[in-house]
Amino acid sequence: MISISTLYCGAVHPSHELRYGRAGGAGRGPVVVYNCTRQCNLDCVHCYSASTAEAPADELTRAEATGMLDDLAAMGVPVVLFTGGEPVLRDDLPELLAHAVRAGMRAVVSTNGTLITAEMARRFAEIGVGYVGVSVDGLRAAHDAFRRRDGAFASAMAGLEHCQGAGVKVGLRMTLTRRNVADLEGVFELVRRREIPRVCFYHLVYTGRGSTLRGEDLSAGQRRAVLDRIMDLTAELLADGRKAEVLTVDNHADGPFVYLRLARENPARAAEALELLRANGGNASGVRLACIGSDGDVMPDQFWRSQVLGNVRRRPFSRIWADESIGLLAELRRRPRPLNGRCRRCRWLDVCNGNFRARAEAATGETWGPDPACYLTEEEIAPA
């Protein structure tokens, strides 16, 4: 994640220490994304997990899931993100969230928001859920088209309002493509009007049903224009006294792009931003980020579903994560990674770490090939 509000505007948020205080992950476990179910009530065109209307029969049981959570807590995992599918469709979600919180971890939920009732939001508050991120891919028309369900936007806004009413921190999550990028400013206005404290703008990753949208991904020029506009809108938002955290996700080229603009506008601020980027270390898949699928499969991140490192039914996550005889894990943790193409010669490798391997693999067929979503020019990546 690239915090535009921190890097470009100098804002400090509660996630600052987690993002910039422990490059390399020494002494703590990774942030874990737990796809607790693949069942979903919607049929989103870009769903990375290719979720279905029915719950698969091989999902971890409650006992298996709580045992897995105990293992995560024992190894120092700071955050577990419960997602799906639609996590709310898992009947024992409240019990799993409460178990994670009791074990000392921060439990957060990523949801489409449509099924969150006032009672459920109150339950989240009682449990101590740290954050609920609601996916909103544009305003009403664009969002409903993404979800392939009329009324999905209105239902998501109702779920968000229920969480706000219960005092649960909320945020928005938008995946940017050519079909919804025109709604960028409208989403910022939504953040302003509804006093939403966090918004994440995701770059598309070509996995699951998202692989079918590759032709609708932003061009390099569009990405540059979008990032410039996000920086402008973030600065305006914070200048108005809003305390919202604005992030971009799944494209570490955004970090150097922000720095290069700052270097032209405010060299002192640019130097501070570069220090933070280096402290963060770039892509964290297999290092400070992991995913556990609904069936217990362990992956380097939630998008890289072709790379299964093990399964928690056969071996605890902590043992899988520590096993660097797993070749991919060892390679992901090398600095620099064994990258090919323009990534290998890029001057920003220490702040990007090769960008998103799942997208590179999907586009090139090579684990260590260049990420096609990098929009930096040859001049910008050349040694200074």
mmCIF file of N, CA, C and O in Angstrom, residues 227-290:
data_model
loop_
_atom_site.group_PDB
_atom_site.id
_atom_site.type_symbol
_atom_site.label_atom_id
_atom_site.label_comp_id
_atom_site.label_asym_id
_atom_site.label_seq_id
_atom_site.Cartn_x
_atom_site.Cartn_y
_atom_site.Cartn_z
ATOM 1 N N LEU A 227 -2.918 9.049 -10.888
ATOM 2 C CA LEU A 227 -2.129 9.285 -9.674
ATOM 3 C C LEU A 227 -1.956 10.766 -9.402
ATOM 4 O O LEU A 227 -2.020 11.209 -8.248
ATOM 5 N N ASP A 228 -1.731 11.541 -10.444
ATOM 6 C CA ASP A 228 -1.634 12.991 -10.251
ATOM 7 C C ASP A 228 -2.939 13.543 -9.680
ATOM 8 O O ASP A 228 -2.927 14.379 -8.760
ATOM 9 N N ARG A 229 -4.054 13.049 -10.199
ATOM 10 C CA ARG A 229 -5.346 13.559 -9.715
ATOM 11 C C ARG A 229 -5.609 13.099 -8.281
ATOM 12 O O ARG A 229 -6.155 13.875 -7.478
ATOM 13 N N ILE A 230 -5.233 11.871 -7.948
ATOM 14 C CA ILE A 230 -5.402 11.408 -6.572
ATOM 15 C C ILE A 230 -4.591 12.284 -5.620
ATOM 16 O O ILE A 230 -5.057 12.645 -4.530
ATOM 17 N N MET A 231 -3.361 12.632 -6.004
ATOM 18 C CA MET A 231 -2.554 13.511 -5.155
ATOM 19 C C MET A 231 -3.214 14.870 -4.982
ATOM 20 O O MET A 231 -3.285 15.408 -3.866
ATOM 21 N N ASP A 232 -3.715 15.425 -6.075
ATOM 22 C CA ASP A 232 -4.374 16.734 -5.993
ATOM 23 C C ASP A 232 -5.597 16.678 -5.082
ATOM 24 O O ASP A 232 -5.796 17.545 -4.216
ATOM 25 N N LEU A 233 -6.436 15.666 -5.282
ATOM 26 C CA LEU A 233 -7.669 15.556 -4.503
ATOM 27 C C LEU A 233 -7.378 15.256 -3.034
ATOM 28 O O LEU A 233 -8.103 15.725 -2.144
ATOM 29 N N THR A 234 -6.322 14.495 -2.768
ATOM 30 C CA THR A 234 -5.943 14.222 -1.383
ATOM 31 C C THR A 234 -5.498 15.504 -0.696
ATOM 32 O O THR A 234 -5.882 15.774 0.457
ATOM 33 N N ALA A 235 -4.684 16.294 -1.384
ATOM 34 C CA ALA A 235 -4.229 17.558 -0.815
ATOM 35 C C ALA A 235 -5.404 18.481 -0.519
ATOM 36 O O ALA A 235 -5.448 19.136 0.532
ATOM 37 N N GLU A 236 -6.380 18.528 -1.422
ATOM 38 C CA GLU A 236 -7.567 19.357 -1.204
ATOM 39 C C GLU A 236 -8.367 18.844 -0.010
ATOM 40 O O GLU A 236 -8.868 19.640 0.807
ATOM 41 N N LEU A 237 -8.494 17.540 0.099
ATOM 42 C CA LEU A 237 -9.262 16.941 1.191
ATOM 43 C C LEU A 237 -8.634 17.286 2.535
ATOM 44 O O LEU A 237 -9.333 17.706 3.475
ATOM 45 N N LEU A 238 -7.324 17.130 2.634
ATOM 46 C CA LEU A 238 -6.649 17.422 3.896
ATOM 47 C C LEU A 238 -6.599 18.912 4.186
ATOM 48 O O LEU A 238 -6.668 19.318 5.352
ATOM 49 N N ALA A 239 -6.514 19.732 3.149
ATOM 50 C CA ALA A 239 -6.513 21.184 3.351
ATOM 51 C C ALA A 239 -7.846 21.666 3.911
ATOM 52 O O ALA A 239 -7.900 22.681 4.614
ATOM 53 N N ASP A 240 -8.911 20.912 3.632
ATOM 54 C CA ASP A 240 -10.233 21.239 4.163
ATOM 55 C C ASP A 240 -10.423 20.760 5.598
ATOM 56 O O ASP A 240 -11.515 20.881 6.159
ATOM 57 N N GLY A 241 -9.370 20.193 6.177
ATOM 58 C CA GLY A 241 -9.453 19.746 7.562
ATOM 59 C C GLY A 241 -9.913 18.316 7.737
ATOM 60 O O GLY A 241 -10.069 17.850 8.868
ATOM 61 N N ARG A 242 -10.117 17.584 6.632
ATOM 62 C CA ARG A 242 -10.498 16.171 6.746
ATOM 63 C C ARG A 242 -9.273 15.361 7.150
ATOM 64 O O ARG A 242 -8.154 15.659 6.741
ATOM 65 N N LYS A 243 -9.472 14.312 7.908
ATOM 66 C CA LYS A 243 -8.366 13.491 8.386
ATOM 67 C C LYS A 243 -8.313 12.147 7.674
ATOM 68 O O LYS A 243 -7.784 11.171 8.201
ATOM 69 N N ALA A 244 -8.836 12.100 6.473
ATOM 70 C CA ALA A 244 -8.909 10.831 5.753
ATOM 71 C C ALA A 244 -7.530 10.347 5.319
ATOM 72 O O ALA A 244 -6.665 11.130 4.933
ATOM 73 N N GLU A 245 -7.352 9.029 5.399
ATOM 74 C CA GLU A 245 -6.162 8.384 4.873
ATOM 75 C C GLU A 245 -6.476 7.918 3.456
ATOM 76 O O GLU A 245 -7.466 7.231 3.220
ATOM 77 N N VAL A 246 -5.633 8.293 2.508
ATOM 78 C CA VAL A 246 -5.825 7.942 1.101
ATOM 79 C C VAL A 246 -4.659 7.070 0.660
ATOM 80 O O VAL A 246 -3.493 7.460 0.799
ATOM 81 N N LEU A 247 -4.966 5.883 0.133
ATOM 82 C CA LEU A 247 -3.929 4.940 -0.270
ATOM 83 C C LEU A 247 -4.172 4.430 -1.678
ATOM 84 O O LEU A 247 -5.318 4.366 -2.139
ATOM 85 N N THR A 248 -3.084 4.053 -2.350
ATOM 86 C CA THR A 248 -3.194 3.247 -3.559
ATOM 87 C C THR A 248 -2.607 1.873 -3.244
ATOM 88 O O THR A 248 -1.741 1.745 -2.383
ATOM 89 N N VAL A 249 -3.108 0.870 -3.939
ATOM 90 C CA VAL A 249 -2.789 -0.510 -3.576
ATOM 91 C C VAL A 249 -2.460 -1.326 -4.824
ATOM 92 O O VAL A 249 -3.058 -1.136 -5.891
ATOM 93 N N ASP A 250 -1.492 -2.219 -4.672
ATOM 94 C CA ASP A 250 -1.132 -3.220 -5.680
ATOM 95 C C ASP A 250 -0.359 -2.663 -6.864
ATOM 96 O O ASP A 250 -0.351 -3.274 -7.940
ATOM 97 N N ASN A 251 0.320 -1.527 -6.673
ATOM 98 C CA ASN A 251 1.244 -1.054 -7.704
ATOM 99 C C ASN A 251 2.295 -0.190 -7.021
ATOM 100 O O ASN A 251 2.067 0.995 -6.744
ATOM 101 N N HIS A 252 3.465 -0.765 -6.780
ATOM 102 C CA HIS A 252 4.500 -0.052 -6.032
ATOM 103 C C HIS A 252 5.249 0.966 -6.872
ATOM 104 O O HIS A 252 6.065 1.714 -6.339
ATOM 105 N N ALA A 253 4.941 1.030 -8.165
ATOM 106 C CA ALA A 253 5.465 2.123 -8.981
ATOM 107 C C ALA A 253 4.888 3.459 -8.522
ATOM 108 O O ALA A 253 5.470 4.520 -8.791
ATOM 109 N N ASP A 254 3.770 3.423 -7.832
ATOM 110 C CA ASP A 254 3.166 4.657 -7.323
ATOM 111 C C ASP A 254 4.109 5.396 -6.374
ATOM 112 O O ASP A 254 4.091 6.633 -6.319
ATOM 113 N N GLY A 255 4.925 4.657 -5.608
ATOM 114 C CA GLY A 255 5.835 5.293 -4.659
ATOM 115 C C GLY A 255 6.851 6.187 -5.350
ATOM 116 O O GLY A 255 6.949 7.388 -5.037
ATOM 117 N N PRO A 256 7.658 5.665 -6.301
ATOM 118 C CA PRO A 256 8.580 6.529 -7.029
ATOM 119 C C PRO A 256 7.876 7.663 -7.769
ATOM 120 O O PRO A 256 8.416 8.775 -7.875
ATOM 121 N N PHE A 257 6.677 7.398 -8.295
ATOM 122 C CA PHE A 257 5.957 8.450 -9.017
ATOM 123 C C PHE A 257 5.631 9.617 -8.091
ATOM 124 O O PHE A 257 5.798 10.789 -8.450
ATOM 125 N N VAL A 258 5.180 9.299 -6.871
ATOM 126 C CA VAL A 258 4.906 10.359 -5.886
ATOM 127 C C VAL A 258 6.201 11.100 -5.548
ATOM 128 O O VAL A 258 6.230 12.336 -5.491
ATOM 129 N N TYR A 259 7.260 10.339 -5.317
ATOM 130 C CA TYR A 259 8.547 10.973 -4.981
ATOM 131 C C TYR A 259 9.015 11.911 -6.087
ATOM 132 O O TYR A 259 9.456 13.035 -5.809
ATOM 133 N N LEU A 260 8.940 11.476 -7.335
ATOM 134 C CA LEU A 260 9.430 12.305 -8.439
ATOM 135 C C LEU A 260 8.631 13.600 -8.557
ATOM 136 O O LEU A 260 9.197 14.657 -8.868
ATOM 137 N N ARG A 261 7.345 13.543 -8.297
ATOM 138 C CA ARG A 261 6.565 14.789 -8.311
ATOM 139 C C ARG A 261 6.968 15.675 -7.146
ATOM 140 O O ARG A 261 7.140 16.894 -7.310
ATOM 141 N N LEU A 262 7.127 15.082 -5.980
ATOM 142 C CA LEU A 262 7.554 15.867 -4.817
ATOM 143 C C LEU A 262 8.930 16.490 -5.036
ATOM 144 O O LEU A 262 9.185 17.618 -4.600
ATOM 145 N N ALA A 263 9.818 15.767 -5.721
ATOM 146 C CA ALA A 263 11.162 16.298 -5.962
ATOM 147 C C ALA A 263 11.120 17.582 -6.786
ATOM 148 O O ALA A 263 11.981 18.455 -6.640
ATOM 149 N N ARG A 264 10.092 17.699 -7.631
ATOM 150 C CA ARG A 264 9.925 18.925 -8.421
ATOM 151 C C ARG A 264 9.267 20.032 -7.605
ATOM 152 O O ARG A 264 9.559 21.215 -7.798
ATOM 153 N N GLU A 265 8.385 19.649 -6.679
ATOM 154 C CA GLU A 265 7.574 20.629 -5.966
ATOM 155 C C GLU A 265 8.135 21.024 -4.607
ATOM 156 O O GLU A 265 8.024 22.178 -4.187
ATOM 157 N N ASN A 266 8.681 20.041 -3.896
ATOM 158 C CA ASN A 266 9.085 20.255 -2.506
ATOM 159 C C ASN A 266 10.212 19.277 -2.160
ATOM 160 O O ASN A 266 9.965 18.213 -1.581
ATOM 161 N N PRO A 267 11.451 19.613 -2.507
ATOM 162 C CA PRO A 267 12.566 18.668 -2.318
ATOM 163 C C PRO A 267 12.723 18.167 -0.889
ATOM 164 O O PRO A 267 13.064 16.993 -0.680
ATOM 165 N N ALA A 268 12.487 19.024 0.104
ATOM 166 C CA ALA A 268 12.627 18.580 1.499
ATOM 167 C C ALA A 268 11.583 17.516 1.823
ATOM 168 O O ALA A 268 11.887 16.493 2.461
ATOM 169 N N ARG A 269 10.352 17.748 1.406
ATOM 170 C CA ARG A 269 9.291 16.756 1.624
ATOM 171 C C ARG A 269 9.596 15.469 0.840
ATOM 172 O O ARG A 269 9.325 14.352 1.293
ATOM 173 N N ALA A 270 10.179 15.616 -0.359
ATOM 174 C CA ALA A 270 10.530 14.456 -1.173
ATOM 175 C C ALA A 270 11.541 13.572 -0.449
ATOM 176 O O ALA A 270 11.431 12.339 -0.475
ATOM 177 N N ALA A 271 12.528 14.175 0.191
ATOM 178 C CA ALA A 271 13.537 13.400 0.913
ATOM 179 C C ALA A 271 12.903 12.608 2.046
ATOM 180 O O ALA A 271 13.258 11.440 2.286
ATOM 181 N N GLU A 272 11.946 13.198 2.748
ATOM 182 C CA GLU A 272 11.252 12.496 3.819
ATOM 183 C C GLU A 272 10.430 11.337 3.256
ATOM 184 O O GLU A 272 10.391 10.243 3.835
ATOM 185 N N ALA A 273 9.762 11.567 2.119
ATOM 186 C CA ALA A 273 8.950 10.521 1.503
ATOM 187 C C ALA A 273 9.816 9.353 1.054
ATOM 188 O O ALA A 273 9.450 8.184 1.233
ATOM 189 N N LEU A 274 10.987 9.657 0.488
ATOM 190 C CA LEU A 274 11.873 8.592 0.031
ATOM 191 C C LEU A 274 12.374 7.755 1.199
ATOM 192 O O LEU A 274 12.491 6.529 1.097
ATOM 193 N N GLU A 275 12.628 8.394 2.324
ATOM 194 C CA GLU A 275 13.051 7.655 3.521
ATOM 195 C C GLU A 275 11.962 6.689 3.970
ATOM 196 O O GLU A 275 12.238 5.541 4.340
ATOM 197 N N LEU A 276 10.708 7.138 3.923
ATOM 198 C CA LEU A 276 9.594 6.266 4.305
ATOM 199 C C LEU A 276 9.433 5.116 3.312
ATOM 200 O O LEU A 276 9.174 3.973 3.709
ATOM 201 N N LEU A 277 9.576 5.404 2.033
ATOM 202 C CA LEU A 277 9.453 4.355 1.026
ATOM 203 C C LEU A 277 10.528 3.283 1.221
ATOM 204 O O LEU A 277 10.260 2.086 1.084
ATOM 205 N N ARG A 278 11.727 3.708 1.516
ATOM 206 C CA ARG A 278 12.805 2.747 1.747
ATOM 207 C C ARG A 278 12.568 1.949 3.028
ATOM 208 O O ARG A 278 12.891 0.764 3.093
ATOM 209 N N ALA A 279 12.016 2.590 4.046
ATOM 210 C CA ALA A 279 11.699 1.871 5.283
ATOM 211 C C ALA A 279 10.632 0.816 5.038
ATOM 212 O O ALA A 279 10.676 -0.286 5.602
ATOM 213 N N ASN A 280 9.678 1.134 4.178
ATOM 214 C CA ASN A 280 8.612 0.186 3.860
ATOM 215 C C ASN A 280 9.133 -0.985 3.035
ATOM 216 O O ASN A 280 8.756 -2.135 3.255
ATOM 217 N N GLY A 281 10.000 -0.707 2.067
ATOM 218 C CA GLY A 281 10.641 -1.784 1.322
ATOM 219 C C GLY A 281 9.888 -2.319 0.129
ATOM 220 O O GLY A 281 10.334 -3.263 -0.516
ATOM 221 N N GLY A 282 8.718 -1.763 -0.187
ATOM 222 C CA GLY A 282 8.013 -2.177 -1.391
ATOM 223 C C GLY A 282 7.179 -3.430 -1.219
ATOM 224 O O GLY A 282 6.737 -3.764 -0.120
ATOM 225 N N ASN A 283 6.984 -4.142 -2.313
ATOM 226 C CA ASN A 283 6.101 -5.306 -2.315
ATOM 227 C C ASN A 283 6.473 -6.281 -1.202
ATOM 228 O O ASN A 283 7.628 -6.664 -1.043
ATOM 229 N N ALA A 284 5.459 -6.701 -0.435
ATOM 230 C CA ALA A 284 5.688 -7.509 0.764
ATOM 231 C C ALA A 284 5.162 -8.924 0.646
ATOM 232 O O ALA A 284 5.145 -9.661 1.633
ATOM 233 N N SER A 285 4.731 -9.333 -0.546
ATOM 234 C CA SER A 285 4.197 -10.687 -0.714
ATOM 235 C C SER A 285 5.234 -11.724 -0.293
ATOM 236 O O SER A 285 6.376 -11.699 -0.746
ATOM 237 N N GLY A 286 4.831 -12.625 0.597
ATOM 238 C CA GLY A 286 5.744 -13.654 1.072
ATOM 239 C C GLY A 286 6.721 -13.178 2.126
ATOM 240 O O GLY A 286 7.541 -13.961 2.607
ATOM 241 N N VAL A 287 6.630 -11.903 2.501
ATOM 242 C CA VAL A 287 7.534 -11.322 3.498
ATOM 243 C C VAL A 287 6.725 -10.796 4.681
ATOM 244 O O VAL A 287 6.786 -11.336 5.776
ATOM 245 N N ARG A 288 5.949 -9.744 4.436
ATOM 246 C CA ARG A 288 5.099 -9.173 5.489
ATOM 247 C C ARG A 288 3.617 -9.333 5.171
ATOM 248 O O ARG A 288 2.779 -8.762 5.850
ATOM 249 N N LEU A 289 3.327 -10.074 4.136
ATOM 250 C CA LEU A 289 1.948 -10.293 3.713
ATOM 251 C C LEU A 289 1.776 -11.745 3.305
ATOM 252 O O LEU A 289 2.631 -12.312 2.614
ATOM 253 N N ALA A 290 0.655 -12.337 3.739
ATOM 254 C CA ALA A 290 0.336 -13.721 3.392
ATOM 255 C C ALA A 290 -1.166 -13.852 3.227
ATOM 256 O O ALA A 290 -1.939 -12.986 3.645
#
